[in-house]
PDB file of C-alpha atoms in Angstrom:
ATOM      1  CA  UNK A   1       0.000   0.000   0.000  1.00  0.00           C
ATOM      2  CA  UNK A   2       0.964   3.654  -0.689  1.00  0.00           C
ATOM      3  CA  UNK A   3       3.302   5.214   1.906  1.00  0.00           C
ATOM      4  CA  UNK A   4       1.354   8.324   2.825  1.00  0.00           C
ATOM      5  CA  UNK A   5       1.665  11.790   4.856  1.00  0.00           C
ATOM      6  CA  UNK A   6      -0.410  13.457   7.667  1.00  0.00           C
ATOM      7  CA  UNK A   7      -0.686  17.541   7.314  1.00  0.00           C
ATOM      8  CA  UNK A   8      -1.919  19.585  10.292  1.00  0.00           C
ATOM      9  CA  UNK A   9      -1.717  23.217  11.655  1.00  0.00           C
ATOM     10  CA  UNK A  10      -1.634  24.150  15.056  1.00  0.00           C
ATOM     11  CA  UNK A  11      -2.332  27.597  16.906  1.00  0.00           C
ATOM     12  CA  UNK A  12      -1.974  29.052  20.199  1.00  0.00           C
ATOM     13  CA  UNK A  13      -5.688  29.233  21.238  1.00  0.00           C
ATOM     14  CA  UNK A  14      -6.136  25.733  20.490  1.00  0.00           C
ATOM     15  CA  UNK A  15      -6.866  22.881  23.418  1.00  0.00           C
ATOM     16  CA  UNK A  16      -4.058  20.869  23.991  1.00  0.00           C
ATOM     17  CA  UNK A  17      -5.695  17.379  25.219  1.00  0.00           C
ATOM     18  CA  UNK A  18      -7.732  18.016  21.806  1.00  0.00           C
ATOM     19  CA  UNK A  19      -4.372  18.038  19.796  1.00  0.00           C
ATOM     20  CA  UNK A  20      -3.349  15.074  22.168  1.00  0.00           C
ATOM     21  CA  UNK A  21      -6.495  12.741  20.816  1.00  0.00           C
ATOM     22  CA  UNK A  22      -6.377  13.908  17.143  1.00  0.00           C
ATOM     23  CA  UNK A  23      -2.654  12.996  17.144  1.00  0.00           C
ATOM     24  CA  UNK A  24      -3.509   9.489  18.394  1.00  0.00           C
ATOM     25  CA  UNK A  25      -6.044   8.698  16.219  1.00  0.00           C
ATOM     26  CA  UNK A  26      -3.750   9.271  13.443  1.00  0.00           C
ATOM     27  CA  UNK A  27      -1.054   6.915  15.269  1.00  0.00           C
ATOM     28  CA  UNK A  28      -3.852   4.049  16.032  1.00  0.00           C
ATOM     29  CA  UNK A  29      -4.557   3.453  12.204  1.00  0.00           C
ATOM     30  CA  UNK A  30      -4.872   0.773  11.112  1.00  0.00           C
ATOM     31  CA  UNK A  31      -2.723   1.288   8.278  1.00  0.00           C
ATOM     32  CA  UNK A  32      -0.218   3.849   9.660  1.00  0.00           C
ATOM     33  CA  UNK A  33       1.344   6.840   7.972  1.00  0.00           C
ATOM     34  CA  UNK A  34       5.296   7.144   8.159  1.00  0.00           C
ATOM     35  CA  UNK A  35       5.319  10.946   8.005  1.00  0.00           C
ATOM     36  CA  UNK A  36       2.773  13.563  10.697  1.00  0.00           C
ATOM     37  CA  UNK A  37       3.885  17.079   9.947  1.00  0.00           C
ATOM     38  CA  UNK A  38       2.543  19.848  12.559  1.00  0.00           C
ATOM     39  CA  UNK A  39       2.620  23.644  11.403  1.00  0.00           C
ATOM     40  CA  UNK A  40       2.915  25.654  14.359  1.00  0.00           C
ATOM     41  CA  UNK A  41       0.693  28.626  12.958  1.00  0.00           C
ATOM     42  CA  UNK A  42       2.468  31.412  15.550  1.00  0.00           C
ATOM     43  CA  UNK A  43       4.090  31.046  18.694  1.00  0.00           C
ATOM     44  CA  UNK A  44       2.487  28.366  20.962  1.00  0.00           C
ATOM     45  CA  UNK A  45       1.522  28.875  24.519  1.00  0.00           C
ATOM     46  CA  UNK A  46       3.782  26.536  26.734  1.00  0.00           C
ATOM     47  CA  UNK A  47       1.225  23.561  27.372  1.00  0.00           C
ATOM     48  CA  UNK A  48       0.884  23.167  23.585  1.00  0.00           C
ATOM     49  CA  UNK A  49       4.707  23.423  22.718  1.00  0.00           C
ATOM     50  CA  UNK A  50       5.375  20.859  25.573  1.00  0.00           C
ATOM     51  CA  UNK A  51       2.591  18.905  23.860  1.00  0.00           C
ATOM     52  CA  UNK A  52       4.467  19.077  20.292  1.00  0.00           C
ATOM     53  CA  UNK A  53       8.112  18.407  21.739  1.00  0.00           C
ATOM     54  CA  UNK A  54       6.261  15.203  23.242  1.00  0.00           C
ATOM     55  CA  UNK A  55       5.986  13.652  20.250  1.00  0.00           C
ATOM     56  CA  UNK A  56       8.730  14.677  18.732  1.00  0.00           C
ATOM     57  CA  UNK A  57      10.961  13.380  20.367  1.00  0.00           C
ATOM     58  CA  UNK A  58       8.838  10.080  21.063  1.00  0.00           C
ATOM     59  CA  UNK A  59       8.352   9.596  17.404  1.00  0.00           C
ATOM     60  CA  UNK A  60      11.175  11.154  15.795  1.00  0.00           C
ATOM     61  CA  UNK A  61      11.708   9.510  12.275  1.00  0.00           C
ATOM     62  CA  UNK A  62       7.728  10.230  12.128  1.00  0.00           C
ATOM     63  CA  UNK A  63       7.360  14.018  13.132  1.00  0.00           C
ATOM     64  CA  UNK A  64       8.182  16.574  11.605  1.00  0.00           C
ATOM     65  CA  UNK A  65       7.881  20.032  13.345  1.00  0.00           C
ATOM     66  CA  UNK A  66       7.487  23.611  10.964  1.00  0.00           C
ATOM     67  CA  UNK A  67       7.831  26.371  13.253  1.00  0.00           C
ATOM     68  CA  UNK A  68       6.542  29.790  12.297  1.00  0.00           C
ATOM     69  CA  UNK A  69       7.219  32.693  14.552  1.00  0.00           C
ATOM     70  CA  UNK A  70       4.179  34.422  13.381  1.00  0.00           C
ATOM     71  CA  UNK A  71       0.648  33.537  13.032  1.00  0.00           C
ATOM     72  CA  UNK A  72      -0.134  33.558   8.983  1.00  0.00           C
ATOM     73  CA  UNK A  73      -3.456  31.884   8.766  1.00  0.00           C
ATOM     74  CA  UNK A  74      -4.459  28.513   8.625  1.00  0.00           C
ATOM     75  CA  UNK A  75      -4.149  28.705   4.322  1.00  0.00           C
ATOM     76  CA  UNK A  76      -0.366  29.929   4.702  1.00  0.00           C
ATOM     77  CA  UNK A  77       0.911  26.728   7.207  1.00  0.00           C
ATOM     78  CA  UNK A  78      -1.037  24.453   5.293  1.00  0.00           C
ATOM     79  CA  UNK A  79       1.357  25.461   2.345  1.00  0.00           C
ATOM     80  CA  UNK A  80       4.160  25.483   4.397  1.00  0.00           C
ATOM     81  CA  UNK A  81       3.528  22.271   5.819  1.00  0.00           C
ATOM     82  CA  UNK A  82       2.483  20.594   1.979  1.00  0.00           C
ATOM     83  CA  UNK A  83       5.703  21.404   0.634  1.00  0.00           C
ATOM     84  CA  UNK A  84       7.583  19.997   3.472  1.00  0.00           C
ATOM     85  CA  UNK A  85       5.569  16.166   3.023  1.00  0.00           C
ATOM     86  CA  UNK A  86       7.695  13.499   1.249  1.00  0.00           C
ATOM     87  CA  UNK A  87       4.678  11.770  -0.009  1.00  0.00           C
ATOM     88  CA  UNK A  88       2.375  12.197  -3.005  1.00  0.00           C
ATOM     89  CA  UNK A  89      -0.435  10.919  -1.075  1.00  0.00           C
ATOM     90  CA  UNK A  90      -1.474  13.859   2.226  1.00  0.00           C
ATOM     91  CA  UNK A  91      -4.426  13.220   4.525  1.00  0.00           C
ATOM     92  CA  UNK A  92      -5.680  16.136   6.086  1.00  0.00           C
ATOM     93  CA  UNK A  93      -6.321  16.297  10.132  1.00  0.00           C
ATOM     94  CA  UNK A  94      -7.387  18.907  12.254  1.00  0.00           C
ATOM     95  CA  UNK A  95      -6.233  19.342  15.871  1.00  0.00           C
ATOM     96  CA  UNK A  96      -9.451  19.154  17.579  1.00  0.00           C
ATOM     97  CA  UNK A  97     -11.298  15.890  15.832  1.00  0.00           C
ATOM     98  CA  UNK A  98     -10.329  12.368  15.920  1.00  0.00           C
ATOM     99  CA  UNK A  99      -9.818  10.060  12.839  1.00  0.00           C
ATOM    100  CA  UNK A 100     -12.289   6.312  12.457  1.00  0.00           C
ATOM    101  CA  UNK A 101      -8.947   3.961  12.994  1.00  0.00           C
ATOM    102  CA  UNK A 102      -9.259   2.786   9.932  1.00  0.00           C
ATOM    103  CA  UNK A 103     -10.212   6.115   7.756  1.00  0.00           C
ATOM    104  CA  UNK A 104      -6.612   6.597   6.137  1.00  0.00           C
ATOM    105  CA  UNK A 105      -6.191   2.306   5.272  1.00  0.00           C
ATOM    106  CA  UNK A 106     -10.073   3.036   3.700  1.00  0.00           C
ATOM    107  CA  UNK A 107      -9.122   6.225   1.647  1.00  0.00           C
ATOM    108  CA  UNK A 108      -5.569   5.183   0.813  1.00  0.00           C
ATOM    109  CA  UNK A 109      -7.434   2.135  -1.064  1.00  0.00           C
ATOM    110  CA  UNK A 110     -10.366   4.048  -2.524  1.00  0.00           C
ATOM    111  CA  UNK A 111      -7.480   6.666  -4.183  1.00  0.00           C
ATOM    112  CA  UNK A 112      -4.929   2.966  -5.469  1.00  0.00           C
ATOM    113  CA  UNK A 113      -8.830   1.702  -7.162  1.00  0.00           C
ATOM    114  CA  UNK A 114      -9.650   5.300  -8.525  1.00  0.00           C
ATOM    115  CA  UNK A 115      -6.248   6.305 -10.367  1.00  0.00           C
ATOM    116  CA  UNK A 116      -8.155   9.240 -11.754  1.00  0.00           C
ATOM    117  CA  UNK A 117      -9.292  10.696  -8.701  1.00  0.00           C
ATOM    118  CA  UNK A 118      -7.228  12.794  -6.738  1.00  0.00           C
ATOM    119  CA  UNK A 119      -9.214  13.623  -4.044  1.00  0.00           C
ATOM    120  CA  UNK A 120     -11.562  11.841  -1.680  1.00  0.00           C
ATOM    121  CA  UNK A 121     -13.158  13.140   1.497  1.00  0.00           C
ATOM    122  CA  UNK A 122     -15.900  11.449   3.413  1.00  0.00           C
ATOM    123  CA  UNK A 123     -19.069  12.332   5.899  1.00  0.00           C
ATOM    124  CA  UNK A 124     -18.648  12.731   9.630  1.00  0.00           C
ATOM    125  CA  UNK A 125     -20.074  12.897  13.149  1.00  0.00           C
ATOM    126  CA  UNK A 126     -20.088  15.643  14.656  1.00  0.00           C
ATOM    127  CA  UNK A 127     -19.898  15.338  18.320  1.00  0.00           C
ATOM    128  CA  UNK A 128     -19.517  17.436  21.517  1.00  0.00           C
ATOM    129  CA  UNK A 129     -16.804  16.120  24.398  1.00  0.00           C
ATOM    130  CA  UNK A 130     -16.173  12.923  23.511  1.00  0.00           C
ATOM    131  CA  UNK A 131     -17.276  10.620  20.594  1.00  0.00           C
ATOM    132  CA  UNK A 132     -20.127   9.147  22.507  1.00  0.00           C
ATOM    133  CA  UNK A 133     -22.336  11.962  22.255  1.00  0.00           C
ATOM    134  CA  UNK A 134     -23.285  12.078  18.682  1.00  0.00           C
ATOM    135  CA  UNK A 135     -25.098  15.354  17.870  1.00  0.00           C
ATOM    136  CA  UNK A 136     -25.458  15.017  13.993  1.00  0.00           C
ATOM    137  CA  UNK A 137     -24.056  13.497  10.990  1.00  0.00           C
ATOM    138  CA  UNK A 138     -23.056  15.951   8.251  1.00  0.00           C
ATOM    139  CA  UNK A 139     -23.520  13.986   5.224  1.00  0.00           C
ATOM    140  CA  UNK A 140     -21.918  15.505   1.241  1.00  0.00           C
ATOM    141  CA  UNK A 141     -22.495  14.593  -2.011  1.00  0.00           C
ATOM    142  CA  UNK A 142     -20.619  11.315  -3.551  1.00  0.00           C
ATOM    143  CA  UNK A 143     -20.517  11.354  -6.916  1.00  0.00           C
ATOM    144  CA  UNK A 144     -17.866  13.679  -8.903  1.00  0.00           C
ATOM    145  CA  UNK A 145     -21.261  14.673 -10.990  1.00  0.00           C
ATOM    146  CA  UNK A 146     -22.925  16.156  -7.705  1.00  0.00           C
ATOM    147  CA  UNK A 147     -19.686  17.453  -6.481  1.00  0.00           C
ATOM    148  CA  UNK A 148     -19.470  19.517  -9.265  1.00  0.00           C
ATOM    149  CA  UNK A 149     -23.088  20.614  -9.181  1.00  0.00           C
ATOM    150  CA  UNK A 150     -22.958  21.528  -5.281  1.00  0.00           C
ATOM    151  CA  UNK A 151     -19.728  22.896  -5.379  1.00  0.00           C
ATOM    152  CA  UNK A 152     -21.082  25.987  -7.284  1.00  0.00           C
ATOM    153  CA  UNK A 153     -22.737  27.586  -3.612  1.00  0.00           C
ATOM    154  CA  UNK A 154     -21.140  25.264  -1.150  1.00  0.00           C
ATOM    155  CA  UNK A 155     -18.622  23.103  -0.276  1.00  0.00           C
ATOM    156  CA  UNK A 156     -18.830  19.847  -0.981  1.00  0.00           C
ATOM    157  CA  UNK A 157     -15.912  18.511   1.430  1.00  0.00           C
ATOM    158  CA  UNK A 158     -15.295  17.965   5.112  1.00  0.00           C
ATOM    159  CA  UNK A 159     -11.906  19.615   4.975  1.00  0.00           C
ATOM    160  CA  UNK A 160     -10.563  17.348   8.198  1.00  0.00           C
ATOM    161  CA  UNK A 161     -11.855  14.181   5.868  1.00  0.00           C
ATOM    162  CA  UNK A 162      -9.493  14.697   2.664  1.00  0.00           C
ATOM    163  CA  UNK A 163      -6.514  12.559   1.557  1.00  0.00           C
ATOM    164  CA  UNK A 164      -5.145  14.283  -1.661  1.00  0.00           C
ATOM    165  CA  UNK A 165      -2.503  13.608  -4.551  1.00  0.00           C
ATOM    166  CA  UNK A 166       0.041  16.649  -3.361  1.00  0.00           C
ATOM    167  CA  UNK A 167       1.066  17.413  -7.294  1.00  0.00           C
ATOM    168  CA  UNK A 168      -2.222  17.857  -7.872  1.00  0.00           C
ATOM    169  CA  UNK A 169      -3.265  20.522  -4.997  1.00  0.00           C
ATOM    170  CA  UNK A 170       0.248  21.878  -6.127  1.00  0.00           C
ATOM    171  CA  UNK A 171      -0.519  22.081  -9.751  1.00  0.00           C
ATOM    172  CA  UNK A 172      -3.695  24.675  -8.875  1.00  0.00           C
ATOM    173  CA  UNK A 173      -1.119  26.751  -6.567  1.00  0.00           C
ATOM    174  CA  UNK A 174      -2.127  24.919  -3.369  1.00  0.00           C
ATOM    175  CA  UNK A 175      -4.407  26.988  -0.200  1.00  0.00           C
ATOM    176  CA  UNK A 176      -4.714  30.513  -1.265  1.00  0.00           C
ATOM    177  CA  UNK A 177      -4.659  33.677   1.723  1.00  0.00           C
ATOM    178  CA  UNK A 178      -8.093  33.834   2.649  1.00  0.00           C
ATOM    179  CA  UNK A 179      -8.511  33.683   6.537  1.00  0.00           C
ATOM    180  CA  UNK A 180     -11.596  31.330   5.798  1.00  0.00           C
ATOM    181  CA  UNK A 181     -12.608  28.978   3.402  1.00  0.00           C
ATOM    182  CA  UNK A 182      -9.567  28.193   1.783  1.00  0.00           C
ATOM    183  CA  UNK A 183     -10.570  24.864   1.525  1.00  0.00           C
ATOM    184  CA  UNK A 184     -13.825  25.492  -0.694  1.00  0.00           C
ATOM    185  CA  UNK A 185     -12.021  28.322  -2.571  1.00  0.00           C
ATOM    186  CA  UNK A 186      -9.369  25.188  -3.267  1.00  0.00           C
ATOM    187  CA  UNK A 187     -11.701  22.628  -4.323  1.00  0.00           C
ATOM    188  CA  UNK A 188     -13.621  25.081  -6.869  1.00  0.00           C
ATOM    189  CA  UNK A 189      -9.908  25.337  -8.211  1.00  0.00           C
ATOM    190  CA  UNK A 190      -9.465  21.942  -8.237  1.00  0.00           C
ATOM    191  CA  UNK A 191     -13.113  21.388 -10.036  1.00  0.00           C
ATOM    192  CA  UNK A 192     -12.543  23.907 -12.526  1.00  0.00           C
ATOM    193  CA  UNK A 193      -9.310  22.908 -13.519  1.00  0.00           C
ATOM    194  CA  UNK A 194     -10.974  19.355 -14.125  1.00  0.00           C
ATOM    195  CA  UNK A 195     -10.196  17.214 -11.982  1.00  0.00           C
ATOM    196  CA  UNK A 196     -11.959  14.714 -10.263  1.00  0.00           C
ATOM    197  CA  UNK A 197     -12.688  14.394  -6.833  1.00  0.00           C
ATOM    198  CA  UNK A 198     -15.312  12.829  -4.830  1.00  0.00           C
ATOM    199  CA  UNK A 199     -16.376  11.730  -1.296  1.00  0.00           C
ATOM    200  CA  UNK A 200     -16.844   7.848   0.457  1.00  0.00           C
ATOM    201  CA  UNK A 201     -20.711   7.384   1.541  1.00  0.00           C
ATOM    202  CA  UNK A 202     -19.479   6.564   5.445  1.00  0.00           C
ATOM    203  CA  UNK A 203     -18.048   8.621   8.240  1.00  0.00           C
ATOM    204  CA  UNK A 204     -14.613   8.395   8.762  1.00  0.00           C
ATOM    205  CA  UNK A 205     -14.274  10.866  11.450  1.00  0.00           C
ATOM    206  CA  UNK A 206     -15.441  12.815  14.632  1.00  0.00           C
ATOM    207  CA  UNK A 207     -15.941  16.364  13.987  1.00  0.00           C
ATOM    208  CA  UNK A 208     -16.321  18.339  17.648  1.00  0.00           C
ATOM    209  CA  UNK A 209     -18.533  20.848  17.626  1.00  0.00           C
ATOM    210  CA  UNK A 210     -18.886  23.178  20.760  1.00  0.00           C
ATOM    211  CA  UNK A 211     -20.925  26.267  21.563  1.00  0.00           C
ATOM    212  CA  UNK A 212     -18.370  28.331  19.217  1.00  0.00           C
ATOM    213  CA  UNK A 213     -19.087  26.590  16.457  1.00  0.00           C
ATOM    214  CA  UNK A 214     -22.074  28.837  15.152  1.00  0.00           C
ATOM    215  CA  UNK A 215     -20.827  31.933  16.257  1.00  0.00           C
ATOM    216  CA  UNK A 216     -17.961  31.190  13.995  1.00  0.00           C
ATOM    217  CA  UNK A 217     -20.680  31.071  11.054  1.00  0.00           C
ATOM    218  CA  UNK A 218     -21.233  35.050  11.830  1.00  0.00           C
ATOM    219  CA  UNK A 219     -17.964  35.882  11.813  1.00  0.00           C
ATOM    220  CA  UNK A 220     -17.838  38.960   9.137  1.00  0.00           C
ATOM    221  CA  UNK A 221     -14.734  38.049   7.963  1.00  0.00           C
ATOM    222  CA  UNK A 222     -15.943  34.459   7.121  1.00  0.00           C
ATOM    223  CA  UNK A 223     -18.828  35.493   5.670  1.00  0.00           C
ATOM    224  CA  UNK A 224     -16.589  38.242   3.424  1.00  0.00           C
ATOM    225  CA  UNK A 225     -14.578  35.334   2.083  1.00  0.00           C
ATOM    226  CA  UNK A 226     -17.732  32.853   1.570  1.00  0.00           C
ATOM    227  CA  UNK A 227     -19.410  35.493  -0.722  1.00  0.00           C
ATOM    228  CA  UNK A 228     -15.709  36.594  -2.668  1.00  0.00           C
ATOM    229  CA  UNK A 229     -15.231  32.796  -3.459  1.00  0.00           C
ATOM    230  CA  UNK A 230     -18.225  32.510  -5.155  1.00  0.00           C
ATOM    231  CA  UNK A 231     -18.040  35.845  -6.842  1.00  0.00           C
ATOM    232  CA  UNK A 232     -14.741  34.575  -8.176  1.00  0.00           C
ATOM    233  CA  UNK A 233     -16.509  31.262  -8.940  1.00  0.00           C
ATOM    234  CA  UNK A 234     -18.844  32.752 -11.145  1.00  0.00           C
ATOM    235  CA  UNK A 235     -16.291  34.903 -12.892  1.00  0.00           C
ATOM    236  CA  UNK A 236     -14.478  31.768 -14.293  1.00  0.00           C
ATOM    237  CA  UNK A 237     -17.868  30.594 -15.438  1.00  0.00           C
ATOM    238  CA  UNK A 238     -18.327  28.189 -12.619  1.00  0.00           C
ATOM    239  CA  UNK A 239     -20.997  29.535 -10.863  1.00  0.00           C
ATOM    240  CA  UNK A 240     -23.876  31.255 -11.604  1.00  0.00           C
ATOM    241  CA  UNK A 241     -25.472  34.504 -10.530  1.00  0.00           C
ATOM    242  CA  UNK A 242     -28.419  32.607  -8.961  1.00  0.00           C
ATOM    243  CA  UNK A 243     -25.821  30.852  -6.849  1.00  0.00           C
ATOM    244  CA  UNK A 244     -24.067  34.202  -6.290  1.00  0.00           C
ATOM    245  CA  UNK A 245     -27.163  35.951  -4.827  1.00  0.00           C
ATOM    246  CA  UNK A 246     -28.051  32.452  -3.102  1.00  0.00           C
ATOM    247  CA  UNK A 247     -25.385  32.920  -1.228  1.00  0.00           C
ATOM    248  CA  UNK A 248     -25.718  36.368  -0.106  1.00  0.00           C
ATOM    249  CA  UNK A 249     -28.682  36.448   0.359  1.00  0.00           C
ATOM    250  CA  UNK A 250     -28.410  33.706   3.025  1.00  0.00           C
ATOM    251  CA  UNK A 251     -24.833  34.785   4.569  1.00  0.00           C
ATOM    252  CA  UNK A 252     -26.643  38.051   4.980  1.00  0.00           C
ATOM    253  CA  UNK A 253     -29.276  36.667   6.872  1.00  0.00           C
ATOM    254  CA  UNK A 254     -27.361  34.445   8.947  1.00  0.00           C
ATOM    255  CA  UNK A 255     -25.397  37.427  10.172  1.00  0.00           C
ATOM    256  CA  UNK A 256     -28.469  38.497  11.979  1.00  0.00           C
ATOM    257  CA  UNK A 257     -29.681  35.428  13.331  1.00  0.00           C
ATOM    258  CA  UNK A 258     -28.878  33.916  16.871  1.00  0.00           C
ATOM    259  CA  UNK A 259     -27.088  31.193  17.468  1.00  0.00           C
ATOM    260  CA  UNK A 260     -29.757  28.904  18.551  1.00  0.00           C
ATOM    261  CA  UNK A 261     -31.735  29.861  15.393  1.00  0.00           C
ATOM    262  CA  UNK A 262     -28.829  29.013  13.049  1.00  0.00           C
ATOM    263  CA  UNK A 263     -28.087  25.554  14.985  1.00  0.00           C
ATOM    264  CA  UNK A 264     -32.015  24.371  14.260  1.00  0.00           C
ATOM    265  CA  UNK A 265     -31.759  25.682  10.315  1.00  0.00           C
ATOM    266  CA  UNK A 266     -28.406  24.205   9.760  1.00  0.00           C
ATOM    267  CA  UNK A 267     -30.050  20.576  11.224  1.00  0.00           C
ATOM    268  CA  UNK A 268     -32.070  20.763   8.792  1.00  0.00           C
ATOM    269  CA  UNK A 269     -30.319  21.667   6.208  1.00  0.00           C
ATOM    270  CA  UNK A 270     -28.003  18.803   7.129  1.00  0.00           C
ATOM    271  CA  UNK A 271     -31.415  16.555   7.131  1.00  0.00           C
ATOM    272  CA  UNK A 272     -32.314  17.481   3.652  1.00  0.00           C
ATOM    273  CA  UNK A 273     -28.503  16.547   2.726  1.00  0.00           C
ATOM    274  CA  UNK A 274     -29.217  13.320   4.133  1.00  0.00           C
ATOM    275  CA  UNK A 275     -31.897  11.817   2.291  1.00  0.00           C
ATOM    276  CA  UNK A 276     -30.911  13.268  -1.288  1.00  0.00           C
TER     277      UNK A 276
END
């Protein structure tokens, strides 16, 4: 089977017994990857540096450390940390979920039986405090045909979920500088540029969502980004303006909202997902 690298960023605000289980799920595959490189995004706060050096040095022909001094963005380490990866094939982790043991041995195969795909993501769970308490499943699209189609207002991936062919990600100019969404504004790039990419009908990870979780939906910034990637979408002929004013017209109304009103429309949202 392929030999295959881990990519994740890390930044100072983030909870270090989090980082502590998503790093073990990754070393508990079942098939296990030979190479886990860590971004640190910034300057860490002690806790999470001591957390880092841990496995370093306990795993030292696996981890490999990329220490920036200042904090970029999440789209800037993930660069940094692509073009430091030995291996063609990268699965993407975050540092607050934790990996199905055997999500990278299922993806790794799905990517060796699909030679033209060079992407696959998956659905997940999305939990709160520990994997036991399932809130929802967030369920995407499968097919590269409804990829394609639901990529024009929304993205079609669970970023955390992807195991990618680097050259390819490379070949498109790899995470652009947004502060948010440079995942979807990636795999429109990706899409555009033709290539195919599509999602495994299970869930292959544990996605944590906390009380933060919607108020990060509000964020101005995010929603900025959101409604420039599809702008840009439609100006390479991707999109169309009915997605374009989709899309504002529902970021602009989920600025207003509470919290607890966007929670109940985004369940079911994620129900209508589901039985498509």
């Amino acid at each position: 089977m392929m030999q295959y690298s881990v990519l994740m960023s890390l930044y100072k605000k983030e909870n270090p017994e989090w980082f502590c289980e998503a790093v073990e799920s990754i070393l508990k595959q079942t098939v296990k990857p030979d190479e886990i490189v860590i971004v640190e995004d910034g300057l860490l706060t002690n806790e999470l540096e001591n957390k880092v050096k841990y496995y370093e040095n306990k795993y030292e022909k696996i981890f490999k450390i990329v220490r920036n001094s200042e904090n970029h963005g999440l789209g800037f380490a993930l660069n940094c940390g692509l073009k430091e990866c030995r291996n063609e094939i990268v699965a993407r982790m975050d540092t607050d979920d934790i990996s199905v043991i055997n999500r990278c041995d299922i993806e790794l195969k799905y990517l060796e039986q699909n030679s033209n795909t060079v992407l696959v993501g998956s659905n997940v769970y999305e939990f709160s405090d520990n994997i036991n308490n399932i809130l929802d499943k967030r369920v995407v699209p499968t097919s590269y045909e409804d990829i394609y189609k639901f990529a024009k207002k929304r993205n079609p991936f669970n970023h955390p979920t992807v195991m990618f062919r680097k050259s390819a990600v490379l070949e498109v100019g790899g995470y652009s500088a947004l502060r948010y969404g440079q995942d979807y504004e990636l795999f429109g790039r990706m899409l555009i540029k033709g290539y195919r990419l599509e999602n495994i009908d299970q869930c292959l990870l544990y996605f944590r969502r906390d009380e933060k979780t919607f108020e990060k939906r509000k964020n101005k910034e995010s929603i900025r980004c959101y409604i420039e990637t599809v702008k840009e979408f439609k100006r390479q002929g991707f999109s169309s303006w009915k997605d374009v004013m989709f899309v504002i017209t529902s970021q602009t109304i989920l600025s207003v909202l509470p919290s607890s009103v966007i929670s109940l429309l985004y369940k079911i949202v994620r129900c209508k997902d589901e039985k498509k």
